[in-house]
Tab-separated table of C-alpha atoms in Angstrom:
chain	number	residue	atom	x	y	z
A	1	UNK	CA	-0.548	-17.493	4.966
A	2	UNK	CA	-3.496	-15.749	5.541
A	3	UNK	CA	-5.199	-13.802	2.888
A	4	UNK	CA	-4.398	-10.298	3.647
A	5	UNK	CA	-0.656	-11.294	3.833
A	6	UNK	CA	-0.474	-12.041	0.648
A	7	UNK	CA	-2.870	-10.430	-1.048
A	8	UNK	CA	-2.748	-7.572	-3.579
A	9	UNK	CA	-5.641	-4.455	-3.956
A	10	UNK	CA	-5.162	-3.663	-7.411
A	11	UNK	CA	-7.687	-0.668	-7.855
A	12	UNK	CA	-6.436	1.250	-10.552
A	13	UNK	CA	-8.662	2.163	-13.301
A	14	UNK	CA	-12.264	2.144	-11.833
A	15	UNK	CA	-14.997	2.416	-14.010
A	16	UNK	CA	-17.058	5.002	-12.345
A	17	UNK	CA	-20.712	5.054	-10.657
A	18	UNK	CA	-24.117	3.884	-11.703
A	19	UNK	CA	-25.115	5.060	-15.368
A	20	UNK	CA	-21.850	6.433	-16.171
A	21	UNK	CA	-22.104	9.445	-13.336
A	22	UNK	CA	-19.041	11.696	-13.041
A	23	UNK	CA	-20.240	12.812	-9.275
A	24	UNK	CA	-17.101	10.785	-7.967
A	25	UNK	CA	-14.895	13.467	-9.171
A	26	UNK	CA	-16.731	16.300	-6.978
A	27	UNK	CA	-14.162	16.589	-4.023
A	28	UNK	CA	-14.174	19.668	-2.593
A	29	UNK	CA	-10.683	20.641	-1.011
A	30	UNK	CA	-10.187	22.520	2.066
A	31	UNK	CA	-7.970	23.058	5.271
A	32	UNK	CA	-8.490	20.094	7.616
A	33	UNK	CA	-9.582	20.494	11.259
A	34	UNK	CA	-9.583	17.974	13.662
A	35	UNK	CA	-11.007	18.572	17.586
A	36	UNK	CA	-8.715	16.861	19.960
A	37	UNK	CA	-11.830	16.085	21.278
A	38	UNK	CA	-12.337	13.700	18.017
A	39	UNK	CA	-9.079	11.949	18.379
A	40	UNK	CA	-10.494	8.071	19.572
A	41	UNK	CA	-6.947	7.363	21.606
A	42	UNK	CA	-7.262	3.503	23.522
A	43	UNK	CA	-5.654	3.124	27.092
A	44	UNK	CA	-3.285	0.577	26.088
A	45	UNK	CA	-0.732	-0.242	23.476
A	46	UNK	CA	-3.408	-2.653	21.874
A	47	UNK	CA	-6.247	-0.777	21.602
A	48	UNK	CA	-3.638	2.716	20.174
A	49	UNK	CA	-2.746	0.282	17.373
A	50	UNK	CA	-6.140	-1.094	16.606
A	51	UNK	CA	-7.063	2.958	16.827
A	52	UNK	CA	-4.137	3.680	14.261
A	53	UNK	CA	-2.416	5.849	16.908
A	54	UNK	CA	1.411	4.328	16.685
A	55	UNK	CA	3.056	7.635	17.835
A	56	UNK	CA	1.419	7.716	20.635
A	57	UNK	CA	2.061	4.070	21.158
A	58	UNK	CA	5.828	4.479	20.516
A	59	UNK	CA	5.854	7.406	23.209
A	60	UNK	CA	4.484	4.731	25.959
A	61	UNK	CA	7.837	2.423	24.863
A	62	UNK	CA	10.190	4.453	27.888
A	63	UNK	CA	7.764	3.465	30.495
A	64	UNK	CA	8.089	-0.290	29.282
A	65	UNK	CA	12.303	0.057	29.943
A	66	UNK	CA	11.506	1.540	33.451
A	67	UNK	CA	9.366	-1.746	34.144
A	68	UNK	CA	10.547	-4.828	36.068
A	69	UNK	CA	7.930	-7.336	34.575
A	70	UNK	CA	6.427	-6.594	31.102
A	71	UNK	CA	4.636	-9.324	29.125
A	72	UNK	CA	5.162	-10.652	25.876
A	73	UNK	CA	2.080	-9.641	24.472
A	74	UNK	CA	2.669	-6.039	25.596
A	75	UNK	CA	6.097	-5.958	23.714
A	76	UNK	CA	5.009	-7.742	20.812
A	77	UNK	CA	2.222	-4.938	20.375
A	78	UNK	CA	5.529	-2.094	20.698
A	79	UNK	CA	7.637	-3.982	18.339
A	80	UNK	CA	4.592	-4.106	15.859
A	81	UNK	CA	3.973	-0.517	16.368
A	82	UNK	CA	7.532	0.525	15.380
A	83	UNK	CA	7.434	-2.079	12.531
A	84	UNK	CA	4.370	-0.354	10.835
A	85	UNK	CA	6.139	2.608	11.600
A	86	UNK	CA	9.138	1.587	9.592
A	87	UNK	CA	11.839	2.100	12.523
A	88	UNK	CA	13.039	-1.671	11.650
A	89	UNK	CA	15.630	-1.539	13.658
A	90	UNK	CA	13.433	-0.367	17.076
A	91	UNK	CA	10.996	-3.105	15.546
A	92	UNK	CA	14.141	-5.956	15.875
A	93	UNK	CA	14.885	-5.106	19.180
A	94	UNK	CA	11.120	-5.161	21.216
A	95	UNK	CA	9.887	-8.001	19.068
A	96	UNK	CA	12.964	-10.017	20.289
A	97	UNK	CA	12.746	-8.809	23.290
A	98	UNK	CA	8.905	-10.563	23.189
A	99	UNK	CA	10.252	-13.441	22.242
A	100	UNK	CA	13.092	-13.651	25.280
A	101	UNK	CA	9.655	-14.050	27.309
A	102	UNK	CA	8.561	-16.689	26.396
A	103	UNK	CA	5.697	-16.354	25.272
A	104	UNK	CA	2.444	-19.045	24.310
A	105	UNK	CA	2.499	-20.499	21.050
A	106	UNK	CA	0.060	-18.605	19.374
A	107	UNK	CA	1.558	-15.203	20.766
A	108	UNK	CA	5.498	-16.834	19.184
A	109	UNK	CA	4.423	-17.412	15.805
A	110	UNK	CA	2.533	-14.029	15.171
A	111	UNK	CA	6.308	-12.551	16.844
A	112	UNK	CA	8.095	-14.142	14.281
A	113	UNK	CA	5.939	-13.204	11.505
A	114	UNK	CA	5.956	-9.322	12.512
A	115	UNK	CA	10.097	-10.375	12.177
A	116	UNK	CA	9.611	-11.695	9.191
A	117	UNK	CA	7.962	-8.994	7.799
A	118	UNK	CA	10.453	-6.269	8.962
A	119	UNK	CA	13.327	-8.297	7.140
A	120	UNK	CA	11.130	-8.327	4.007
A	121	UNK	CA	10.806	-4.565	4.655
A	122	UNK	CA	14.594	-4.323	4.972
A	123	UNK	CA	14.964	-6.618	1.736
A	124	UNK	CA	16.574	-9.566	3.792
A	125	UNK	CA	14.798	-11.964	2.329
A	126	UNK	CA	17.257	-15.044	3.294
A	127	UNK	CA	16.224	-13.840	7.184
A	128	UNK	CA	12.537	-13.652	6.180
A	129	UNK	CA	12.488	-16.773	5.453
A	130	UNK	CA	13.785	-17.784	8.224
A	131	UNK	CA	11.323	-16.229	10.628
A	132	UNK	CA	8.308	-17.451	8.148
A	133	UNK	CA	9.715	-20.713	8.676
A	134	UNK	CA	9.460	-20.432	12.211
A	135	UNK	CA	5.876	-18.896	12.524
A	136	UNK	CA	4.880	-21.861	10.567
A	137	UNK	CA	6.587	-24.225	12.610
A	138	UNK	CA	4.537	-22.398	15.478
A	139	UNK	CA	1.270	-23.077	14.000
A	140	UNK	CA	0.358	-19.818	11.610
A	141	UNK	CA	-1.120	-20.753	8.313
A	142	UNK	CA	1.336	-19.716	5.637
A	143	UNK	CA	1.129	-20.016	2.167
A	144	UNK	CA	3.456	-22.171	0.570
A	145	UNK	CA	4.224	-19.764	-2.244
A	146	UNK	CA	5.096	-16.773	-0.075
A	147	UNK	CA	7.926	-19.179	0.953
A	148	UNK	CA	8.598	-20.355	-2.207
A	149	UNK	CA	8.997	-16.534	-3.236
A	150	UNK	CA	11.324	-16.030	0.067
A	151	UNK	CA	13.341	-18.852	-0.698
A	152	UNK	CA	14.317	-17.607	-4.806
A	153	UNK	CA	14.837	-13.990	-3.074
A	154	UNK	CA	16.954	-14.872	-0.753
A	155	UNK	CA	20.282	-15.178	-2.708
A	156	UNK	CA	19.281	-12.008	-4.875
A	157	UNK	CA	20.869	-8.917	-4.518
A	158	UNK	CA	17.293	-6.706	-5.249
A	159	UNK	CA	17.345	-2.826	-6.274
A	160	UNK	CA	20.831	-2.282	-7.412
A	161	UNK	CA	20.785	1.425	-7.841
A	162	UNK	CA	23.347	2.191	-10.471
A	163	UNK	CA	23.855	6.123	-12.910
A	164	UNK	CA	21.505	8.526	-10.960
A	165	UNK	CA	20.056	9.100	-7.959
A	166	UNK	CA	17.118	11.194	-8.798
A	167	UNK	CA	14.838	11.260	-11.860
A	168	UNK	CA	12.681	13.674	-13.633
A	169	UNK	CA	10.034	12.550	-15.990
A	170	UNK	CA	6.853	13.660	-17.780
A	171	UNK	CA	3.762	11.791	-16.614
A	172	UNK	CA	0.436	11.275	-18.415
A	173	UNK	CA	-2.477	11.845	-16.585
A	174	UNK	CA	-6.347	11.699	-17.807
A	175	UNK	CA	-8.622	8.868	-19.044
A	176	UNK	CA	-7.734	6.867	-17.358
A	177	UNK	CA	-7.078	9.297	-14.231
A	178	UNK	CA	-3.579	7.686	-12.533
A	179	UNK	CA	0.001	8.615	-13.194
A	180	UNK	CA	1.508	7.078	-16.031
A	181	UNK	CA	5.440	8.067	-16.833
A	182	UNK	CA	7.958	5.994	-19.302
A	183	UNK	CA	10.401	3.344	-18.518
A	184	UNK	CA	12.837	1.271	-20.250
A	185	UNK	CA	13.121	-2.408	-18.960
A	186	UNK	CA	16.253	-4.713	-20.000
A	187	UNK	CA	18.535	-2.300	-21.237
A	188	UNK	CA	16.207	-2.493	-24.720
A	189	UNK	CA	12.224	-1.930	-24.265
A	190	UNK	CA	10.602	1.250	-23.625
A	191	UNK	CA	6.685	1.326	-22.010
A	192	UNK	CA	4.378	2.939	-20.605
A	193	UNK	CA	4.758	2.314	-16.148
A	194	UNK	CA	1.469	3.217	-14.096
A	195	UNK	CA	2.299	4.709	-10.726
A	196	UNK	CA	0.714	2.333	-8.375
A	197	UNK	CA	1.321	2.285	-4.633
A	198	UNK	CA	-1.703	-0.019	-3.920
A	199	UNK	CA	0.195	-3.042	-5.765
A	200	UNK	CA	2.035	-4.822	-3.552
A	201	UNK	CA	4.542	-5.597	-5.612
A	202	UNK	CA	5.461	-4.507	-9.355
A	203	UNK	CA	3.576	-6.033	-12.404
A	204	UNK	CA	4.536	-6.770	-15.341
A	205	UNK	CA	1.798	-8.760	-18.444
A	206	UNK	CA	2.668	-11.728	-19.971
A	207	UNK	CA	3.329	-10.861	-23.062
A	208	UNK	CA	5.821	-8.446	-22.258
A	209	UNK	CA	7.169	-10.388	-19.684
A	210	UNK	CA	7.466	-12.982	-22.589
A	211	UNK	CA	9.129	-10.890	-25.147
A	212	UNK	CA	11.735	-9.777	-22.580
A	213	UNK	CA	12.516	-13.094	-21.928
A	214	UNK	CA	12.550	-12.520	-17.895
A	215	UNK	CA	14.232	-14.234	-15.809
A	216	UNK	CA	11.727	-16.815	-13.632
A	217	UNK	CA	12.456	-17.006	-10.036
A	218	UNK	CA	10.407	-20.575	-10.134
A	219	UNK	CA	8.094	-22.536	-11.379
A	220	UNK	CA	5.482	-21.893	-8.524
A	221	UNK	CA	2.528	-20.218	-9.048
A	222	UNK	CA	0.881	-17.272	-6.474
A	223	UNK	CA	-2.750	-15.669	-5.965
A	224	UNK	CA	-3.324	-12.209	-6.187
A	225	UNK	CA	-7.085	-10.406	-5.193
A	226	UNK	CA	-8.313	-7.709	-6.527
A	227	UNK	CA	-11.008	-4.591	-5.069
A	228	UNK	CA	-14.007	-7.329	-5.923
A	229	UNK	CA	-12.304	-10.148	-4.519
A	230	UNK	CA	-11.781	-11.935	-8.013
A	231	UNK	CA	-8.498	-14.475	-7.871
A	232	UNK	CA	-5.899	-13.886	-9.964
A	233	UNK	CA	-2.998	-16.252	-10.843
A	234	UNK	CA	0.553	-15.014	-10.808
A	235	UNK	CA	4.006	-16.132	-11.444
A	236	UNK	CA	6.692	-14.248	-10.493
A	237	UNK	CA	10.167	-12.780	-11.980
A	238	UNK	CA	13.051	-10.199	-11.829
A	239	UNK	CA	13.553	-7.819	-14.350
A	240	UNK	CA	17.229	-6.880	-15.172
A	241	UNK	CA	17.122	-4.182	-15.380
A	242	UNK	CA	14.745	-1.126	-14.946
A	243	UNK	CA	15.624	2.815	-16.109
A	244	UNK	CA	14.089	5.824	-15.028
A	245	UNK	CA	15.499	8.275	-16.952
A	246	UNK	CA	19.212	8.214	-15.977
A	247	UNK	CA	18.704	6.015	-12.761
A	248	UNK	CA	19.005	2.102	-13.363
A	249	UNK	CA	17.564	-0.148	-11.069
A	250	UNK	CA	18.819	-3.795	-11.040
A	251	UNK	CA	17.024	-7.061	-10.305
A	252	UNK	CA	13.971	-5.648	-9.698
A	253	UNK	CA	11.227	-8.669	-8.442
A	254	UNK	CA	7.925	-8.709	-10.611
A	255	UNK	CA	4.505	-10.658	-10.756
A	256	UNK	CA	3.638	-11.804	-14.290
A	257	UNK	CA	-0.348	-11.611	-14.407
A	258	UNK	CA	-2.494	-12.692	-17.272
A	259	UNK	CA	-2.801	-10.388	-20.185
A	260	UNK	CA	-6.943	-10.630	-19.967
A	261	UNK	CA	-6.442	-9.326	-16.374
A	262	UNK	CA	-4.734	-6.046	-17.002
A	263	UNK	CA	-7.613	-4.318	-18.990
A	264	UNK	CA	-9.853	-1.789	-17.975
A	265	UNK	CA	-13.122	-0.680	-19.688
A	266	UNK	CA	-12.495	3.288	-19.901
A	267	UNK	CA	-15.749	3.664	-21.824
A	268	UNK	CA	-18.588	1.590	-21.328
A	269	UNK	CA	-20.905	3.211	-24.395
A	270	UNK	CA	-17.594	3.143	-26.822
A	271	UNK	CA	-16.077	-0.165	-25.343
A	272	UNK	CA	-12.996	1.219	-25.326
A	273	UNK	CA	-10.292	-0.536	-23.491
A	274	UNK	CA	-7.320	0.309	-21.670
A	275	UNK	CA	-4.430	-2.206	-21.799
A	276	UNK	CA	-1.495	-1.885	-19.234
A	277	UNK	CA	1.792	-4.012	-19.260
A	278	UNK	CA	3.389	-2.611	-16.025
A	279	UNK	CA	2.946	-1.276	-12.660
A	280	UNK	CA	5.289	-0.016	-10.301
A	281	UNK	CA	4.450	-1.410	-7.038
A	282	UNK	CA	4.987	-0.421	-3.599
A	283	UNK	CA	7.835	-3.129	-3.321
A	284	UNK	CA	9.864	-0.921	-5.516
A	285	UNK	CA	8.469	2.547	-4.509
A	286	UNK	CA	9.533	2.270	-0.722
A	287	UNK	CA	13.313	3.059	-2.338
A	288	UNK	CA	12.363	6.399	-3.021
A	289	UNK	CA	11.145	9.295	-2.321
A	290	UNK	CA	8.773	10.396	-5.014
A	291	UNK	CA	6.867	13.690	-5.909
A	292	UNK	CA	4.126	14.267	-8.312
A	293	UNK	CA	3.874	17.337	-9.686
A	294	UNK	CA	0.766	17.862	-11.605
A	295	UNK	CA	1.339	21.850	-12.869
A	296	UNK	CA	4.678	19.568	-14.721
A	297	UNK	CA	3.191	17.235	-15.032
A	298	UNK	CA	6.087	15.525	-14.127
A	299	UNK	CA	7.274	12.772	-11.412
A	300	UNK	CA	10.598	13.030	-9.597
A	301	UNK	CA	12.329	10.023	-8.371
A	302	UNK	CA	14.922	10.322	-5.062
A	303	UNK	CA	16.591	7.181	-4.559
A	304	UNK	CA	16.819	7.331	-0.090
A	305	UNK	CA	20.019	7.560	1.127
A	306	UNK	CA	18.896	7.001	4.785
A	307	UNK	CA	15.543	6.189	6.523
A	308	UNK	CA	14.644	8.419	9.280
A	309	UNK	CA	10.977	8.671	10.158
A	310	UNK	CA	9.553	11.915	10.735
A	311	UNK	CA	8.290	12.757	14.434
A	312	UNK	CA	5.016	13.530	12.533
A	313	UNK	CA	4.670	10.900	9.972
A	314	UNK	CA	1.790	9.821	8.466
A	315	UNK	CA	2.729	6.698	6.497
A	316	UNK	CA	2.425	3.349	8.535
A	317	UNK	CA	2.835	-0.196	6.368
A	318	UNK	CA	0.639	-2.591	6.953
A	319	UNK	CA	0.563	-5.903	5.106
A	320	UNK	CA	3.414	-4.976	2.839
A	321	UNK	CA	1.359	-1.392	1.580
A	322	UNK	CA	2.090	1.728	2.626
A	323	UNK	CA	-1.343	3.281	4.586
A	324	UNK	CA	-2.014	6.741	5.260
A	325	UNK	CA	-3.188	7.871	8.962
A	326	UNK	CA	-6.391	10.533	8.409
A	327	UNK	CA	-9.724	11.522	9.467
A	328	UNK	CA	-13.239	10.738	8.887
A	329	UNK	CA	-15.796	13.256	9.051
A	330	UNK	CA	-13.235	15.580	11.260
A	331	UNK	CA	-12.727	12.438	13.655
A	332	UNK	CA	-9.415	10.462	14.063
A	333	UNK	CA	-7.368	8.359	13.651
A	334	UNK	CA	-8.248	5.885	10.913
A	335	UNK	CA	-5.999	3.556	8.155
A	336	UNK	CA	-6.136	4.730	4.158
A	337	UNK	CA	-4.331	2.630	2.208
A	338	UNK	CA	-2.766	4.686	0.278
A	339	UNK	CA	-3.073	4.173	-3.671
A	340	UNK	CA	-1.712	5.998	-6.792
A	341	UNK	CA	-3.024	3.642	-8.843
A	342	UNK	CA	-6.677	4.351	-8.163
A	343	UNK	CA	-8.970	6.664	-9.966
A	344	UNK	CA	-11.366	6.883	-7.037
A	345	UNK	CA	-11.069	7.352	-3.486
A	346	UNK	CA	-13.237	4.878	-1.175
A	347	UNK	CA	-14.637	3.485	1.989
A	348	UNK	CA	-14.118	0.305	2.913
A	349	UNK	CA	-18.054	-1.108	3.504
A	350	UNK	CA	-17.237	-3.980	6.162
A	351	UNK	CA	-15.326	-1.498	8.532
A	352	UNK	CA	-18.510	1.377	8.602
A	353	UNK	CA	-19.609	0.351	11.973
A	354	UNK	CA	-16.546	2.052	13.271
A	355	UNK	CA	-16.749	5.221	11.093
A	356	UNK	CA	-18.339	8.575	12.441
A	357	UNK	CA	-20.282	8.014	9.263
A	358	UNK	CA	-24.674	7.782	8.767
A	359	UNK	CA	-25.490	4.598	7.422
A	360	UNK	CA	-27.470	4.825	4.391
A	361	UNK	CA	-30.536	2.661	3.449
A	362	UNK	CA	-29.765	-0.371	1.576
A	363	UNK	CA	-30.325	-0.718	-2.169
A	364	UNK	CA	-30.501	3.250	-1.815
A	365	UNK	CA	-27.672	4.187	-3.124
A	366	UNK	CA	-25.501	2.140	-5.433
A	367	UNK	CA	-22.267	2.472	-7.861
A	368	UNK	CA	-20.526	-0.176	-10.593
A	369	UNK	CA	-17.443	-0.855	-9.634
A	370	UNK	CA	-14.989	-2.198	-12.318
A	371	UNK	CA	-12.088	-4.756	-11.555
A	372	UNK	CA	-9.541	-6.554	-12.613
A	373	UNK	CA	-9.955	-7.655	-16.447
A	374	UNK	CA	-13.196	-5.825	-17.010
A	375	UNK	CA	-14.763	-7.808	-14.187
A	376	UNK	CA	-18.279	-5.383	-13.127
A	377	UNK	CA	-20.071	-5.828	-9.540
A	378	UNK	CA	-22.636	-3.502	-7.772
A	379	UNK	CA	-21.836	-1.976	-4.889
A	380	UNK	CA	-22.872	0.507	-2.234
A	381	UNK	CA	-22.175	4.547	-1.474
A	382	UNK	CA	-22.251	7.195	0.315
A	383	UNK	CA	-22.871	10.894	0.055
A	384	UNK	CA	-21.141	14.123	1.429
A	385	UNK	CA	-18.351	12.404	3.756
A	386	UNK	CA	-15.249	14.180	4.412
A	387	UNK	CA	-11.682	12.357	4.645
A	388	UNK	CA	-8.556	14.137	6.237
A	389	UNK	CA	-5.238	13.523	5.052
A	390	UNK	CA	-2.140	15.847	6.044
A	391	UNK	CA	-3.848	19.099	6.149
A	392	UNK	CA	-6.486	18.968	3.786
A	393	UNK	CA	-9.758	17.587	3.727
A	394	UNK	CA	-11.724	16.625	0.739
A	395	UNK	CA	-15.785	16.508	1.075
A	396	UNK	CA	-17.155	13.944	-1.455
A	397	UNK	CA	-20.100	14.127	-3.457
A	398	UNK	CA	-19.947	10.707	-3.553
A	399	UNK	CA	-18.311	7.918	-1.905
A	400	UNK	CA	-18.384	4.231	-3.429
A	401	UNK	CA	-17.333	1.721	-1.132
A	402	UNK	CA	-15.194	-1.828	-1.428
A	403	UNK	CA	-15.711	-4.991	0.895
A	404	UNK	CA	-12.383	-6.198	2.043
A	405	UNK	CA	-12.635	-8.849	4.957
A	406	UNK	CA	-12.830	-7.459	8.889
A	407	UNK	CA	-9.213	-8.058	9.466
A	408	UNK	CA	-8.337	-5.182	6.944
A	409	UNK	CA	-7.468	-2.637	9.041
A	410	UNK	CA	-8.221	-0.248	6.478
A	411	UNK	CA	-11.252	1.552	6.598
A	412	UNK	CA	-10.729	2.950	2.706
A	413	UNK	CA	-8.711	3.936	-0.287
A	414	UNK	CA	-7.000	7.631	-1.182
A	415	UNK	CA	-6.888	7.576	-5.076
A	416	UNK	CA	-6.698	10.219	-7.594
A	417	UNK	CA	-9.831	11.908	-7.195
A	418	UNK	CA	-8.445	13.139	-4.135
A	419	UNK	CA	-4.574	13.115	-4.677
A	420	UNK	CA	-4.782	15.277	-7.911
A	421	UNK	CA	-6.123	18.439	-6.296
A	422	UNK	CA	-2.103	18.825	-4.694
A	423	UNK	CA	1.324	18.758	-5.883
A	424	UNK	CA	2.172	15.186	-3.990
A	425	UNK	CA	5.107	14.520	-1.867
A	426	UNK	CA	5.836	10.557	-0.870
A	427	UNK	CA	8.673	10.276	1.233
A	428	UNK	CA	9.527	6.583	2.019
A	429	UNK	CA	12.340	8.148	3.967
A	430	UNK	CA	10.676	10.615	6.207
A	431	UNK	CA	7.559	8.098	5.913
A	432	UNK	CA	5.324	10.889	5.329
A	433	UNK	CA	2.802	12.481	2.801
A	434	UNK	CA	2.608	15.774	2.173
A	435	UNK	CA	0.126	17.922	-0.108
A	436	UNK	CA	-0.145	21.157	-1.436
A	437	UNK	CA	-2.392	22.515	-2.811
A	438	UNK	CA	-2.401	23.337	-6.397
C-alpha cells in the first residue's frame, strides 16, 4: 500500500514556535468572503477533484447517463468523487460501472481500491478485502498489514451501539489545547479520551492496552507516521467495550502504540510532560455526529441514524480522514484535513506552489515543531494568511507549516487554534462542519 493509505497524522499536542512564542494563538475571526471570481473550478471531472470541487463534479454525473460512450477513466473519477463525498452507495454504482468498461490495468486496480475503500467506509470489511485483494492482484502496491487488518475485521461485528444514543459530557480543554472528555473502556476502567479526528483510527498505549487485557486481532505488526514523518510501530486490537456516558459502544478496533510515543513536552523550560493513553480516532467518530461546545464545556455525542449528505457539505474523506473544503487567502477551493486533535492550525509546505500565498525567504522565518514522543524538528512559517472554513475566516499571525509528500492532497491542518473561537458542529451524517461563533 502506498504510504498515504495507510498512514496516520497524529498532530495533537504541538509544542509551539521558535523560543517558546505564543503568536500561533493570534487568529483573528471574522465573516468569510469568497469572490466567485476566486473559485479555481477545472473543465473536467479530473481537474474539479484535483481542485477539491466534488459538488460541482457530482452535478456533471446526469450528463454522463445521457452519454452513449463514456470512458472508464471518466467514471472512475465520478465514482471517486461521490466516494470522498460519502454517498457510498452512488460511489458503488459509477465505480462498477468503470469497471464494466474495461478498463487498462493500471486504471482496474486504482477502481477496486476506491471500492475497497468505500466498503471500509461502510464497515464491510470482509468486502474490503476483497477488492484490496483484487487491486493487488492488478498490480497496486499494498501493504501486507492493511490486509492482514482486513482479514481479522472481516468476521467482526464493529460499533455495536447498545443504552443511549446521544451523550453529554464535560471536556477539558487548556495546556495542552485539544478536547479531552472521560471514558470507561471494558465495562471496568475509566480515562482520560483526547478528541482526535486527525487519527485515523483510535489509539490506545500499551500499558493500558496491557492492563485491559485487549483482545489482539493478530500477531502482525503496522506503521504509523506522524506530522515529522517519524515511523511508528503499531499493533492492533478491539476494545470490548467503550462507554460514553450512557452510550456503549462494542468491539471497537484500536492501534496499540508504544508508551514512549504518546508523550508530549507541554513545557520546554519546566520539562513537563503530557502522557496520553487514548485517542478517539476518526474510525470511530464517523458514527456520530458530535458537537463541541466550549461555553459547556461539554461534548455531545449523536449516534447517526441515517447518512444523508448535505447539498452544501463541506466534509470530503480522503485517505480514511475526514478533510474540510475552505479557502486560502479568500481563494477556493482547497483540502484541510480536518483535526481535533491539534493545537495548531497549519500549511502544508510541499503543496505552497499552489496556494494564493507569498513565499517567504528561506531560513527567514522558522518554528519547532514537536512530534510524536517528544521528537523536535525545525520547520518553516508564514505570516498574516487567512484560511476559510464554513463562514468564518481566521487571519493568522503566524502560520507553521508540515511537509507531507506531493500526493497529499491536503494543503494544511484546522486545529484548535482555529476551532476554539466557535461552538463546533461535526456532522458525519450531514457530512458537514458548522461554526459559530462564540
Amino acid at each position: 500500500m502506498n504510504r498515504n493509505v495507510a498512514s496516520l497524522v497524529l498532530v495533537a499536542l504541538i509544542a509551539g514556535l521558535q523560543g517558546g512564542c505564543t503568536l500561533y494563538n493570534e487568529v483573528e475571526v471574522a465573516p468569510l468572503q469568497v469572490l466567485p471570481s476566486n473559485i479555481d473550478r477545472g473543465s473536467d471531472i479530473e481537474s474539479m477533484l484535483l481542485k477539491a470541487d466534488y459538488l460541482r463534479a457530482m452535478e456533471m454525473g446526469a450528463t454522463f447517463d445521457a452519454r452513449q460512450r463514456v470512458s472508464a477513466p471518466n467514471m472512475a473519477a465520478l465514482g471517486r468523487a461521490y466516494m470522498t463525498s460519502g454517498r457510498y452507495d452512488e460511489a458503488r454504482t459509477r465505480l462498477r460501472s468503470a469497471l464494466d468498461l474495461n478498463p487498462f490495468r493500471a486504471v482496474y486496480a486504482q477502481i477496486a481500491w476506491d471500492l475497497s475503500q468505500v466498503e471500509y467506509m461502510c464497515n464491510n470489511f470482509e468486502s474490503s478485502l476483497e477488492w484490496a485483494l483484487i487491486a493487488q492482484n492488478r498490480g497496486l502496491s499494498i501493504r501486507q498489514w492493511h490486509l492482514d487488518y482486513l482479514k481479522a475485521l472481516a468476521s467482526v461485528r464493529v460499533y455495536n451501539f447498545s443504552g443511549e444514543n446521544h451523550a453529554q459530557l464535560p471536556f477539558a480543554f487548556g495546556r495542552p489545547d485539544v478536547p479531552r472528555i472521560r471514558a470507561r473502556l471494558n465495562h471496568a476502567h475509566d480515562t482520560e479520551a483526547i478528541i482526535d479526528s486527525g487519527a485515523v483510527l483510535s489509539i490506545i498505549s500499551q500499558r493500558l492496552a496491557d492492563s485491559l487485557k485487549v483482545k489482539s486481532l493478530g500477531d502482525f505488526e503496522g506503521t504509523f507516521y506522524g506530522l515529522l514523518g517519524e515511523p511508528i510501530p503499531v499493533r492492533f486490537a478491539i476494545l470490548e467495550t467503550l462507554e460514553l456516558g450512557g452510550m456503549v459502544i462494542g468491539n471497537v478496533p484500536v492501534a496499540i502504540m508504544p508508551d514512549d510515543k504518546m508523550r508530549f513536552l507541554i513545557s520546554r523550560g519546566e520539562q513537563k510532560v503530557f502522557r496520553m493513553d487514548f485517542l478517539l480516532g476518526s474510525n470511530l467518530l464517523k458514527e456520530f455526529r458530535i458537537e463541541l461546545d466550549f461555553n459547556g464545556p461539554r461534548a455531545i455525542f449523536t449516534k447517526l441514524q441515517e447518512r444523508r449528505p448535505a447539498a452544501d457539505q463541506n466534509i470530503f474523506f480522503a485517505g480514511f480522514r475526514p478533510h474540510v473544503r475552505g479557502s486560502v487567502n479568500k481563494h477556493a477551493w482547497f483540502l484541510f484535513i480536518l483535526d481535533t486533535g491539534s493545537e495548531i492550525t497549519f500549511l502544508n509546505e510541499s503543496r505552497l506552489n499552489s496556494l494564493p500565498v507569498q513565499r517567504l525567504a528561506a531560513g527567514s522565518h522558522s518554528a519547532t515543531l514537536q512530534g510524536l514522543g517528544g521528537a523536535m524538528k525545525r520547520g518553516s512559517k508564514l505570516e498574516n494568511v487567512e484560511l476559510g472554513l464554513d463562514k468564518w475566516g481566521g487571519r493568522f499571525r503566524t502560520l507553521p507549516m508540515y511537509w507531507a509528500e506531493d500526493k497529499d492532497q491536503a494543503v494544511g491542518i484546522i486545529g484548535q487554534n482555529f476551532l476554539r473561537n466557535f461552538n463546533v458542529v461535526i456532522d458525519f451524517g450531514r457530512m458537514r462542519v458548522d461554526l459559530k461563533r462564540r
